[in-house]
Coordinates of C-alpha atoms in Angstrom, one line a residue:
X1 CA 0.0 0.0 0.0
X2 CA 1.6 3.3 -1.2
X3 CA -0.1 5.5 0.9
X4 CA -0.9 5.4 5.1
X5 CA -4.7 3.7 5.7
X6 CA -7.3 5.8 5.8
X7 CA -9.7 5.7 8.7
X8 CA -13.0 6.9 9.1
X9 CA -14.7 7.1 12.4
X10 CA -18.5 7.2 12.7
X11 CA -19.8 9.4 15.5
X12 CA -17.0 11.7 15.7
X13 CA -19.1 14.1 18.1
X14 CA -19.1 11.6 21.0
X15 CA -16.4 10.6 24.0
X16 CA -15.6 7.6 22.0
X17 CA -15.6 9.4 18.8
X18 CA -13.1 11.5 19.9
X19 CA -11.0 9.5 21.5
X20 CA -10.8 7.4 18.2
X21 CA -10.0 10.3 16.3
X22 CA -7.3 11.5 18.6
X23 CA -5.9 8.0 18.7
X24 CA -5.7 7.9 14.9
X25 CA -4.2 11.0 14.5
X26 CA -1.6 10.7 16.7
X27 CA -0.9 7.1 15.2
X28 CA 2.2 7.1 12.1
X29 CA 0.9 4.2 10.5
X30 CA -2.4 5.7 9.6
X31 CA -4.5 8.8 8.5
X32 CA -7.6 9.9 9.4
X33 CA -9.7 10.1 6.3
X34 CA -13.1 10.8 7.2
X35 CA -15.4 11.8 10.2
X36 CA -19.2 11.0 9.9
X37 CA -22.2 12.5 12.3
X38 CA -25.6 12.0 12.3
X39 CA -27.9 14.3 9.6
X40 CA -28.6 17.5 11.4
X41 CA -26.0 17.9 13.8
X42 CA -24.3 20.9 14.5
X43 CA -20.9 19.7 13.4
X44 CA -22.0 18.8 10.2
X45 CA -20.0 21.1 7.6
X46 CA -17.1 21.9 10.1
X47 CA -13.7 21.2 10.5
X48 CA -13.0 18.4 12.8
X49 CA -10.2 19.8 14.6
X50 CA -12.1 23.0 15.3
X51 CA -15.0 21.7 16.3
X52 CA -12.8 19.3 18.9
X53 CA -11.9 22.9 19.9
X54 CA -8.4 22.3 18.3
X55 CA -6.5 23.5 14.9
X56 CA -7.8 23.1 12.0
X57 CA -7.3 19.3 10.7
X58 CA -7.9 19.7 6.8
X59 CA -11.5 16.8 7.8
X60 CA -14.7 17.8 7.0
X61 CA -17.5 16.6 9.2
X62 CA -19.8 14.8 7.2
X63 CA -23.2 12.6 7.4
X64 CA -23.1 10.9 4.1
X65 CA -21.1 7.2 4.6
X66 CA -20.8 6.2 1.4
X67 CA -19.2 9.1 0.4
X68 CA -16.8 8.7 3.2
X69 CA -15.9 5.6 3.0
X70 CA -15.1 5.4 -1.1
X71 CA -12.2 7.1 -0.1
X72 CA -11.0 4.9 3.0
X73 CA -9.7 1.4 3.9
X74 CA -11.4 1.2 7.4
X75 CA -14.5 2.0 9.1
X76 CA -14.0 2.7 13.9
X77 CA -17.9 2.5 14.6
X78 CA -18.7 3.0 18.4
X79 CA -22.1 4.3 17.8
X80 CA -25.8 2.8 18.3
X81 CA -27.1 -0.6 16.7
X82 CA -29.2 0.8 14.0
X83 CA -26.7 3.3 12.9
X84 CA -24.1 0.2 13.3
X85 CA -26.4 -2.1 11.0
X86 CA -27.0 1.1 8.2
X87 CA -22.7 1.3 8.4
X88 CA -22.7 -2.0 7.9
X89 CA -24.2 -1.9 4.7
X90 CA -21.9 0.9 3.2
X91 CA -19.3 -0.8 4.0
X92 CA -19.8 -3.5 2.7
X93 CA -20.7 -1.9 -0.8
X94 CA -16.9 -0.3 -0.6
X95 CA -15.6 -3.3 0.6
X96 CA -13.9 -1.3 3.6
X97 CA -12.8 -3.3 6.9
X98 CA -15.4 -2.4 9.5
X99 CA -14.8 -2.2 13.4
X100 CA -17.3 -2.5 15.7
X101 CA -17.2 -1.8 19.4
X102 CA -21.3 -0.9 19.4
X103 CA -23.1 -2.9 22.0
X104 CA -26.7 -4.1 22.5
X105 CA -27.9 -5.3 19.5
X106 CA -30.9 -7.6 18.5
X107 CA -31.1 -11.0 17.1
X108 CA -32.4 -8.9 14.0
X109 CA -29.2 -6.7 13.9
X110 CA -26.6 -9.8 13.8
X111 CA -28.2 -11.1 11.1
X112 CA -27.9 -8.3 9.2
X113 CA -24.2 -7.8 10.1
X114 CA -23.4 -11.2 8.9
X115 CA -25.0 -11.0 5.6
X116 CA -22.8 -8.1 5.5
X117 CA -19.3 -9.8 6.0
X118 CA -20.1 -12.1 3.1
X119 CA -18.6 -8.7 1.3
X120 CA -16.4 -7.3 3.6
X121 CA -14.5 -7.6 6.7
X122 CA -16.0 -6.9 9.5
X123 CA -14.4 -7.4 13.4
X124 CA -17.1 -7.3 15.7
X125 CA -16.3 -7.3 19.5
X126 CA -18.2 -6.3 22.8
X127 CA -14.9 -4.7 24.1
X128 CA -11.6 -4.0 22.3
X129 CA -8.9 -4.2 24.8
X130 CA -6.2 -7.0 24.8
X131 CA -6.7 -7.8 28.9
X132 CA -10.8 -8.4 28.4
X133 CA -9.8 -11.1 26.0
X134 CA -7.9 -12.9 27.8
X135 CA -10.2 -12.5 30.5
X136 CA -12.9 -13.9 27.8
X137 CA -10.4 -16.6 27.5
X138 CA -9.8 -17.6 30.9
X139 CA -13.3 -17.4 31.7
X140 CA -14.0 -20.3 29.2
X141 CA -11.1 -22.5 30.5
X142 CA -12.3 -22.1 34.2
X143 CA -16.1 -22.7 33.6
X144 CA -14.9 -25.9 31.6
X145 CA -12.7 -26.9 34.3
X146 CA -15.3 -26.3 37.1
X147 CA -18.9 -28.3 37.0
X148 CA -22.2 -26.6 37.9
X149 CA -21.3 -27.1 42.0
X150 CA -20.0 -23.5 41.4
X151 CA -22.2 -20.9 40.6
X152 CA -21.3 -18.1 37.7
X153 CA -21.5 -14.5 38.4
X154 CA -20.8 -11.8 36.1
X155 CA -20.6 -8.2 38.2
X156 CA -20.1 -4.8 35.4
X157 CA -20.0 -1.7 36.4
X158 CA -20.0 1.6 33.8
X159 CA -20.8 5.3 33.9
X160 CA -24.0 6.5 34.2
X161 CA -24.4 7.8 30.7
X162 CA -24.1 3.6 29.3
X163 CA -27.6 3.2 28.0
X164 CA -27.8 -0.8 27.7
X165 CA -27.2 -3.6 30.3
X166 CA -26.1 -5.9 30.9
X167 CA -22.3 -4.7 28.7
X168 CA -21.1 -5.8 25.3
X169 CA -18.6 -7.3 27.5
X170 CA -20.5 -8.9 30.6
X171 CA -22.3 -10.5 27.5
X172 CA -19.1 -11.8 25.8
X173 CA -17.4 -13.4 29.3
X174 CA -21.4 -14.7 30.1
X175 CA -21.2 -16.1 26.2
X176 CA -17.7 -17.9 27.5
X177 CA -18.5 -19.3 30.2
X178 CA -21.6 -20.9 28.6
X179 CA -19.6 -22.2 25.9
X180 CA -16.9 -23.7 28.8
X181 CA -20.3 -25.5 30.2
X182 CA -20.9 -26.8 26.8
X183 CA -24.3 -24.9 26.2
X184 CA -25.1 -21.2 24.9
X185 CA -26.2 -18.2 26.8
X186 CA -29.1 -17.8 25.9
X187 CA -30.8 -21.1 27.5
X188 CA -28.7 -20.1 31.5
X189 CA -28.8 -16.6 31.4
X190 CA -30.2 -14.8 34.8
X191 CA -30.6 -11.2 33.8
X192 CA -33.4 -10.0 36.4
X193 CA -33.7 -10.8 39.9
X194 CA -36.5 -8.4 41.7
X195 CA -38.2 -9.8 44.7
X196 CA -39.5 -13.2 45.5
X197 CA -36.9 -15.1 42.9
X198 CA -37.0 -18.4 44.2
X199 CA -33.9 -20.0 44.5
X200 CA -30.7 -19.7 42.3
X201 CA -31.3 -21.9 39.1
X202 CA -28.3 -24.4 39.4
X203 CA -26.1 -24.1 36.1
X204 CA -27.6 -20.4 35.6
X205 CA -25.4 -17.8 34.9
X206 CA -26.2 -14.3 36.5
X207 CA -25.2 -10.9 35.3
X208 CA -25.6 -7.4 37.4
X209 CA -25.3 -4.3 36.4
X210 CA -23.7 -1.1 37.8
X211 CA -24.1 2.5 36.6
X212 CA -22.8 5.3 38.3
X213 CA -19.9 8.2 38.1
X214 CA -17.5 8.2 35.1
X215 CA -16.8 4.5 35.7
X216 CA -15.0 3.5 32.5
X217 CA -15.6 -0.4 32.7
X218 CA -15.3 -3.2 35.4
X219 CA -16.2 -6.7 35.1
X220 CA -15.7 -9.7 37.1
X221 CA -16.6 -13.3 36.5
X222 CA -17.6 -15.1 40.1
X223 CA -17.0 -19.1 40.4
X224 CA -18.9 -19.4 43.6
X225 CA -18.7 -22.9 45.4
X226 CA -19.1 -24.7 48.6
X227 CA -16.6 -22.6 50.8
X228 CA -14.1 -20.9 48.4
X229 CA -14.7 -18.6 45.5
X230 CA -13.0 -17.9 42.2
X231 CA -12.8 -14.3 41.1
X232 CA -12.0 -13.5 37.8
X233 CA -11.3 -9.2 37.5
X234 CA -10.9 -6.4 34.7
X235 CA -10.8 -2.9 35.5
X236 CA -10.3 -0.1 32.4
X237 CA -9.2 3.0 33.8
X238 CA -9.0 4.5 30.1
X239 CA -10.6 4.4 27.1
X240 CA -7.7 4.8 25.3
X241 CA -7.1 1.5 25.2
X242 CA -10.4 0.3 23.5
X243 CA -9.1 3.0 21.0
X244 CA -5.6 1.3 20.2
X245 CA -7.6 -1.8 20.1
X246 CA -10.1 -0.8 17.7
X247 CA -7.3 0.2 15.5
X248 CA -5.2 -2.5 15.9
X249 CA -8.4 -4.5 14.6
X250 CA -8.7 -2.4 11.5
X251 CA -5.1 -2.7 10.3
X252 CA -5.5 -6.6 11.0
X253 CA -8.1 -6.7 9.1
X254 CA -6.5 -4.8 5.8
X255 CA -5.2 -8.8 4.8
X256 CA -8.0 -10.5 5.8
X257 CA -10.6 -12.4 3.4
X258 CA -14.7 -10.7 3.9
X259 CA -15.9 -12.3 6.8
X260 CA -16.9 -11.5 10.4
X261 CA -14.1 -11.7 13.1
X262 CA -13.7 -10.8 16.6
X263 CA -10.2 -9.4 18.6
X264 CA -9.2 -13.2 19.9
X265 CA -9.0 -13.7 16.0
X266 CA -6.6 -9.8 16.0
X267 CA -4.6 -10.9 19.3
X268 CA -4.3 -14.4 18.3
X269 CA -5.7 -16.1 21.2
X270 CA -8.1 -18.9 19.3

């Protein structure tokens, strides 16, 4: 490739957003290309850097994707499912690797996103930093190591601005643990416990959510048995890092054949 990457990152506007832009910009092996808003925002027309309440940057906030992304190599998405599932779509039609750190989509939305990667690559994961995956990882060898006398936990906390619950990533380390215990999430998942429960289902696992502050992410994964517990812990401390990791997963994906990936695929750990 003659030229640096170009990157495009979808809702610029946001604390994400930013951060992605600022973490391509000050990367050398890439160049920001393109920054996308929503139709109707107020940054729409103006210069990124200036409307990050910096210099000038020479990128012109935008809100049509496909015009964006003809003239880039990779999509950073950290926005909202159906904005996700509409990027999806564009990029796919300019066959441009596209990341994607949004959380809480539907049955309805995944479908779509696969049909997608039969086009172009697409790296799809809950949370982009290198020590949640090998938390994921872990979490799979312990639940498959341990039998249902120990209970599964998962305990996230975010800030209170996170709109969906439980976490992309209390999901992913709920999804791995399942898959440790030979089933799938969906038929042991506990997600609501308000008043007369009962007792605990054996073989459930149970998620909790925490919102509160500018909490940037915690997660543990509890193996609770008969007089000892296993505790399994990830604390971010800054968003940064999902940043790096989100564009570590793009250039990883500049090789790749059109499918959908996840960042054990970019760090290796399958």
């Amino acid at each position: 490739m003659d030229e640096k990457p170009g990157i495009v990152i979808t809702g610029v506007s946001g604390r994400m957003g930013q951060m992605l832009a600022r973490t391509v910009l000050e990367s050398d092996r890439v160049r920001l290309s393109g920054a996308l808003e929503r139709p109707g925002h107020d940054w729409i027309g103006r210069d990124l850097g200036e409307a990050m309440g910096g210099a000038a940057l020479g990128v012109t906030v935008a809100d049509d994707p496909l015009e964006v992304f003809a003239h880039a190599h990779a999509v950073l998405d950290f926005t909202a499912p159906a904005a996700t599932v509409d990027f999806a779509a564009v990029a796919a039609q300019a066959r441009v690797v596209h990341v994607i750190g949004t959380t809480g989509f539907a049955e309805a939305d995944l479908a779509k996103i696969a049909a997608a990667a039969r086009h172009a690559v697409i790296v799809r994961a809950g949370n982009m930093s290198l020590g949640v995956n090998l938390l994921v990882k872990l979490t799979r060898m312990v639940a498959e190591a341990l039998d249902e006398e120990f209970d599964i936990e998962v305990v996230e906390a975010h800030h209170n601005r996170k709109v969906d619950a439980p976490s992309g990533t209390a999901l992913m380390l709920g999804q791995a643990a399942a898959e440790g215990r030979g089933t799938t999430l969906d038929k042991v998942s506990d997600r609501g416990r308000d008043g007369i429960t009962g007792a605990r289902k054996r073989g459930d696992i149970g998620f909790s959510a925490i919102r509160g502050g500018d909490i940037v992410g915690e997660h543990d994964v509890i193996f609770a048995g008969a007089g000892e517990r296993i505790v399994l812990r990830h604390v971010a401390s800054d968003r940064a890092l999902f940043a790096r990791g989100a564009l570590r997963a793009a250039l990883w994906g500049l090789d790749r054949k059109p499918g959908e990936y996840d960042m054990l695929d970019v760090l290796g750990l399958k």
